[in-house]
Short mmCIF file of C-alpha atoms and ligand atoms in Angstrom, two decimals:
data_model
loop_
_atom_site.label_atom_id
_atom_site.label_comp_id
_atom_site.label_asym_id
_atom_site.label_seq_id
_atom_site.Cartn_x
_atom_site.Cartn_y
_atom_site.Cartn_z
CA MET V 1 43.56 39.35 1.52
CA SER V 2 41.72 42.70 1.42
CA SER V 3 38.06 42.63 2.34
CA LEU V 4 37.28 44.11 -1.09
CA THR V 5 38.99 41.18 -2.81
CA THR V 6 37.26 38.70 -0.52
CA GLN V 7 33.88 40.22 -1.29
CA ARG V 8 34.60 40.14 -5.04
CA ILE V 9 35.56 36.45 -4.86
CA ILE V 10 32.37 35.67 -2.94
CA ASP V 11 30.21 37.66 -5.42
CA ASN V 12 31.83 35.99 -8.44
CA ALA V 13 31.60 32.52 -6.89
CA LEU V 14 27.88 33.10 -6.28
CA ARG V 15 27.36 34.33 -9.86
CA LEU V 16 29.04 31.14 -11.06
CA GLY V 17 26.82 29.05 -8.78
CA LEU V 18 29.74 27.99 -6.56
CA GLY V 19 27.82 28.29 -3.30
CA HIS V 20 30.15 26.22 -1.18
CA THR V 21 33.22 28.12 -2.40
CA ALA V 22 31.52 31.43 -1.61
CA GLU V 23 30.78 30.21 1.90
CA SER V 24 34.15 28.71 2.71
CA VAL V 25 36.77 30.63 0.72
CA THR V 26 37.92 32.84 3.60
CA GLU V 27 38.40 29.92 5.94
CA SER V 28 39.98 27.76 3.21
CA ALA V 29 42.41 30.56 2.30
CA ALA V 30 43.45 30.94 5.94
CA ARG V 31 44.05 27.18 6.24
CA ALA V 32 45.94 27.09 2.93
CA ASP V 33 48.08 29.97 4.18
CA SER V 34 49.03 28.25 7.43
CA ALA V 35 49.67 24.96 5.60
CA GLN V 36 51.77 26.88 3.03
CA MET V 37 49.75 25.27 0.26
CA GLY V 38 50.84 25.85 -3.35
CA TYR V 39 48.57 27.82 -5.72
CA LEU V 40 47.56 24.81 -7.78
CA ASP V 41 46.89 22.72 -4.67
CA PHE V 42 44.67 25.47 -3.32
CA VAL V 43 42.61 25.73 -6.54
CA ASP V 44 42.42 21.93 -6.62
CA HIS V 45 41.22 21.87 -3.01
CA LEU V 46 38.52 24.53 -3.61
CA LEU V 47 37.14 22.86 -6.74
CA SER V 48 37.22 19.36 -5.25
CA GLU V 49 35.26 20.51 -2.20
CA GLU V 50 32.66 22.24 -4.39
CA VAL V 51 32.25 19.08 -6.48
CA ALA V 52 32.00 16.87 -3.37
CA VAL V 53 29.32 19.08 -1.80
CA ARG V 54 27.31 19.11 -5.04
CA GLU V 55 27.66 15.39 -5.51
CA SER V 56 26.41 14.62 -2.01
CA ARG V 57 23.45 17.01 -2.56
CA ARG V 58 22.63 15.28 -5.88
CA PHE V 59 22.83 11.87 -4.20
CA ARG V 60 20.50 12.92 -1.35
CA ASN V 61 17.96 14.51 -3.72
CA ALA V 62 18.06 11.58 -6.14
CA LEU V 63 17.42 9.16 -3.24
CA LYS V 64 14.47 11.28 -2.11
CA LEU V 65 12.91 11.18 -5.59
CA SER V 66 13.76 7.52 -6.23
CA GLY V 67 10.67 6.03 -4.57
CA LEU V 68 12.88 3.69 -2.52
CA PRO V 69 11.02 2.58 0.64
CA HIS V 70 14.28 2.70 2.65
CA HIS V 71 17.96 3.16 1.95
CA LYS V 72 19.60 -0.02 3.24
CA THR V 73 22.82 -0.80 1.44
CA LEU V 74 24.52 -4.03 0.43
CA ASP V 75 26.90 -3.51 3.36
CA ASP V 76 23.89 -3.94 5.68
CA PHE V 77 23.22 -7.39 4.22
CA ASP V 78 24.29 -10.32 6.41
CA TYR V 79 25.47 -13.02 3.99
CA THR V 80 26.05 -15.52 6.80
CA PHE V 81 22.27 -15.67 7.15
CA GLN V 82 21.92 -16.80 3.51
CA PRO V 83 24.74 -19.31 3.01
CA GLY V 84 23.18 -20.41 -0.30
CA LEU V 85 23.80 -16.95 -1.74
CA GLU V 86 27.34 -16.31 -2.89
CA PRO V 87 28.41 -12.81 -1.76
CA ARG V 88 30.58 -12.59 -4.85
CA ARG V 89 27.55 -12.80 -7.14
CA VAL V 90 25.97 -9.79 -5.44
CA ARG V 91 29.28 -7.91 -5.45
CA ASP V 92 29.63 -8.61 -9.17
CA LEU V 93 26.18 -7.17 -9.77
CA ALA V 94 27.12 -4.14 -7.64
CA THR V 95 29.84 -3.27 -10.16
CA LEU V 96 26.82 -2.15 -12.24
CA GLU V 97 28.18 -3.70 -15.39
CA PHE V 98 24.63 -4.88 -16.09
CA LEU V 99 23.69 -1.24 -16.66
CA THR V 100 26.37 -0.58 -19.25
CA GLY V 101 25.72 -3.99 -20.78
CA ALA V 102 22.02 -3.03 -20.79
CA SER V 103 20.78 -6.20 -19.18
CA ASN V 104 18.37 -7.08 -16.38
CA ILE V 105 18.45 -8.72 -12.99
CA ALA V 106 15.69 -10.93 -11.62
CA ILE V 107 15.76 -11.72 -7.91
CA LEU V 108 13.66 -14.72 -7.00
CA GLY V 109 12.73 -16.39 -3.75
CA PRO V 110 10.16 -16.79 -0.99
CA PRO V 111 9.15 -13.90 1.34
CA GLY V 112 11.66 -12.40 3.75
CA VAL V 113 14.90 -13.68 2.18
CA GLY V 114 16.12 -10.19 1.28
CA LYS V 115 15.02 -9.73 -2.36
CA THR V 116 13.86 -6.16 -1.81
CA HIS V 117 16.91 -5.41 0.34
CA ILE V 118 19.32 -6.51 -2.40
CA ALA V 119 17.34 -4.68 -5.10
CA ILE V 120 17.47 -1.50 -2.99
CA GLY V 121 21.16 -1.99 -2.23
CA LEU V 122 21.92 -2.23 -5.94
CA ALA V 123 19.79 0.85 -6.64
CA VAL V 124 21.59 2.86 -3.93
CA ALA V 125 24.94 1.76 -5.41
CA ALA V 126 23.76 2.85 -8.88
CA CYS V 127 22.61 6.21 -7.52
CA GLN V 128 25.97 6.68 -5.81
CA ALA V 129 27.64 6.04 -9.16
CA GLY V 130 25.61 8.89 -10.68
CA LYS V 131 22.97 6.73 -12.41
CA SER V 132 19.33 7.74 -12.33
CA ILE V 133 17.15 5.25 -10.48
CA TYR V 134 13.47 4.66 -9.84
CA PHE V 135 11.82 2.12 -7.56
CA THR V 136 8.21 0.96 -7.74
CA THR V 137 6.15 -2.07 -6.87
CA LEU V 138 4.36 -3.70 -9.77
CA ASP V 139 1.07 -2.82 -8.11
CA ASP V 140 1.89 0.93 -7.96
CA LEU V 141 3.34 0.82 -11.44
CA VAL V 142 0.17 -0.66 -12.91
CA ARG V 143 -2.00 1.80 -10.98
CA LYS V 144 0.02 4.72 -12.42
CA LEU V 145 -0.13 3.32 -15.95
CA LYS V 146 -3.91 2.85 -15.68
CA ALA V 147 -4.44 6.38 -14.40
CA ALA V 148 -2.26 7.72 -17.24
CA ASP V 149 -4.19 5.66 -19.77
CA ALA V 150 -7.52 6.97 -18.49
CA ALA V 151 -6.18 10.52 -18.93
CA ASN V 152 -4.81 9.77 -22.42
CA ARG V 153 -1.28 10.15 -21.14
CA LEU V 154 -0.05 6.55 -21.37
CA PRO V 155 2.68 7.25 -23.98
CA ARG V 156 4.03 10.08 -21.83
CA GLN V 157 3.99 7.94 -18.69
CA LEU V 158 5.78 5.13 -20.54
CA ALA V 159 8.34 7.65 -21.81
CA ASN V 160 8.91 8.83 -18.22
CA LEU V 161 9.59 5.26 -17.18
CA MET V 162 12.24 5.02 -19.90
CA ARG V 163 14.28 7.80 -18.28
CA PRO V 164 15.87 6.10 -15.28
CA SER V 165 19.00 4.14 -16.06
CA LEU V 166 17.78 1.61 -13.50
CA LEU V 167 14.13 0.77 -12.90
CA VAL V 168 13.33 -1.54 -9.98
CA ILE V 169 9.96 -3.29 -10.14
CA ASP V 170 9.36 -4.99 -6.82
CA GLU V 171 6.74 -7.50 -5.73
CA VAL V 172 5.93 -8.97 -9.10
CA GLY V 173 3.55 -11.79 -8.34
CA TYR V 174 1.96 -10.65 -5.08
CA LEU V 175 -1.20 -9.51 -6.81
CA ALA V 176 -2.59 -10.96 -10.00
CA LEU V 177 -3.09 -8.59 -12.94
CA ASP V 178 -6.01 -8.51 -15.32
CA ARG V 179 -5.44 -8.63 -19.06
CA ASP V 180 -5.31 -4.82 -19.59
CA GLU V 181 -2.89 -4.41 -16.71
CA ALA V 182 -0.69 -7.23 -17.98
CA ASN V 183 -0.71 -5.59 -21.39
CA MET V 184 0.54 -2.30 -19.99
CA PHE V 185 3.28 -4.12 -18.10
CA PHE V 186 4.23 -5.82 -21.36
CA GLN V 187 4.41 -2.45 -23.16
CA LEU V 188 6.78 -1.14 -20.51
CA ILE V 189 9.02 -4.22 -20.53
CA SER V 190 9.24 -4.28 -24.31
CA ARG V 191 10.24 -0.62 -24.32
CA ARG V 192 12.80 -1.08 -21.59
CA TYR V 193 14.09 -4.21 -23.30
CA GLU V 194 17.87 -4.14 -22.85
CA LYS V 195 17.78 -1.13 -20.53
CA GLY V 196 18.70 -2.06 -16.95
CA SER V 197 15.80 -3.20 -14.83
CA ILE V 198 15.50 -5.27 -11.69
CA THR V 199 12.46 -7.31 -10.79
CA SER V 200 12.04 -9.08 -7.52
CA ASN V 201 9.35 -11.66 -7.68
CA LYS V 202 7.76 -15.08 -7.92
CA HIS V 203 9.27 -17.85 -9.94
CA PHE V 204 8.94 -17.42 -13.71
CA THR V 205 6.84 -20.57 -14.03
CA GLU V 206 4.12 -18.78 -12.05
CA TRP V 207 4.11 -15.62 -14.16
CA GLY V 208 1.39 -16.99 -16.42
CA THR V 209 -1.00 -17.11 -13.47
CA VAL V 210 0.15 -13.73 -12.13
CA LEU V 211 -0.33 -12.04 -15.47
CA GLY V 212 -3.52 -13.93 -16.20
CA ASP V 213 -2.26 -14.83 -19.66
CA ASP V 214 0.37 -17.40 -20.63
CA VAL V 215 1.10 -15.87 -24.05
CA LEU V 216 1.71 -12.40 -22.59
CA ALA V 217 3.76 -13.87 -19.74
CA THR V 218 5.94 -15.71 -22.26
CA ALA V 219 6.37 -12.54 -24.34
CA ILE V 220 7.40 -10.52 -21.27
CA LEU V 221 9.77 -13.21 -19.99
CA ASP V 222 11.28 -13.59 -23.44
CA ARG V 223 12.37 -9.94 -23.35
CA LEU V 224 13.26 -9.79 -19.68
CA LEU V 225 15.34 -12.94 -19.72
CA HIS V 226 17.16 -12.36 -23.00
CA HIS V 227 19.98 -10.61 -21.13
CA CYS V 228 19.33 -11.33 -17.48
CA ASP V 229 21.18 -12.30 -14.32
CA VAL V 230 18.94 -14.46 -12.17
CA LEU V 231 19.64 -14.37 -8.45
CA ALA V 232 17.70 -17.09 -6.64
CA ILE V 233 17.62 -16.87 -2.84
CA ASN V 234 16.12 -19.90 -1.21
CA GLY V 235 17.25 -19.71 2.43
CA PRO V 236 15.31 -18.84 5.58
CA SER V 237 13.20 -15.72 6.08
CA TYR V 238 15.09 -12.93 7.85
CA ARG V 239 11.75 -11.53 9.04
CA LEU V 240 11.14 -14.70 11.06
CA LYS V 241 14.70 -14.99 12.33
CA ASP V 242 14.08 -13.58 15.81
CA ARG V 243 10.83 -15.45 16.18
CA GLN V 244 12.26 -18.89 15.56
CA GLY V 245 13.12 -19.39 19.23
CA LEU V 246 9.56 -18.51 20.21
CA VAL V 247 7.99 -21.31 18.22
CA THR V 248 7.21 -24.24 20.52
CA PRO V 249 8.37 -27.44 18.86
CA VAL V 250 5.50 -29.83 18.17
CA GLU V 251 5.93 -33.09 20.05
CA PRO V 252 5.68 -36.20 17.86
CA PRO V 253 2.60 -38.27 18.72
CA ALA V 254 3.33 -41.02 21.23
CA SER V 255 3.26 -44.38 19.59
P1 LIG J 1 11.83 -9.99 0.62
O1 LIG J 1 11.79 -8.83 -0.31
O2 LIG J 1 12.62 -11.17 0.09
O3 LIG J 1 10.47 -10.40 1.10
P2 LIG J 1 13.15 -8.11 2.37
O4 LIG J 1 14.29 -7.68 1.54
O5 LIG J 1 12.00 -7.15 2.47
O6 LIG J 1 12.61 -9.53 1.93
O7 LIG J 1 13.70 -8.45 3.83
C1 LIG J 1 12.87 -8.37 5.00
C2 LIG J 1 13.62 -7.59 6.09
O8 LIG J 1 14.75 -8.33 6.53
C3 LIG J 1 14.18 -6.26 5.60
O9 LIG J 1 14.16 -5.35 6.68
C4 LIG J 1 15.62 -6.60 5.22
O10 LIG J 1 16.46 -5.46 5.33
C5 LIG J 1 15.96 -7.65 6.23
N1 LIG J 1 16.89 -8.67 5.71
C6 LIG J 1 16.58 -9.72 4.90
N2 LIG J 1 17.64 -10.50 4.69
C7 LIG J 1 18.66 -9.93 5.36
C8 LIG J 1 20.05 -10.28 5.55
N3 LIG J 1 20.58 -11.40 5.01
N4 LIG J 1 20.82 -9.43 6.29
C9 LIG J 1 20.29 -8.34 6.87
N5 LIG J 1 18.98 -7.96 6.75
C10 LIG J 1 18.19 -8.76 6.02
MG1 LIG J 2 10.14 -7.78 -0.94
#
């Protein structure tokens, strides 16, 4: 290939925004030549590589903007530690059908059983599948909504929270909300009604106390649970797993 042609290909690729092709076309052409690749195979190879590079960039950027506290996947989850949790149930959720079916997932259980881990794993899987995701704790969410309200921007903030295909609201129930806060949470849930969300939280019977208002709690749960997969994890805490051996057993009193 003449250097003039090569330069023209690089210039045109750059004008078309095909950065990876511009960078690699000379090397790819040499490899295609020695492998005696057909014309169509070569074009296919160039375009596929460009798409793969873009897709991995999109995935990395989306993860950075997602608010996820870490990026553990469902493959990192040790199901043998939670025998009460059927791996198949989690794998079914990871097919992301709940997003196309516009339903919700609630993950319930005591601290340390992996609720956040599974919620993050599902969010990473959704991001990989090209879905937009956003992760927040209820506490942060309420703080943002209050700040927006104080600046007369609540409708815009609520509209922003409608954008992600999947919204994860973690740690529902760790801190109690006052009535205004619970009201804002209700506004969000009723807007996102039937638009994929995950919450990871206390048992529903305790939501009245958490939200400081039984009527509001019932109204929120009514919407959240209308189309909802509930994943209850009730096994041991993974956080305490390595400490179990360190706990000295208490001797029964001598009788
Ligand atoms: P929860 O949200 O239920 O309080 P987390 O998901 O934060 O618990 O889990 C606590 C820590 O233990 C995290 O680092 C998580 O990745 C890890 N973990 C929990 N369960 C498992 C498990 N079954 N396999 C592997 N890691 C786990
Ligand atoms: Mg958690």
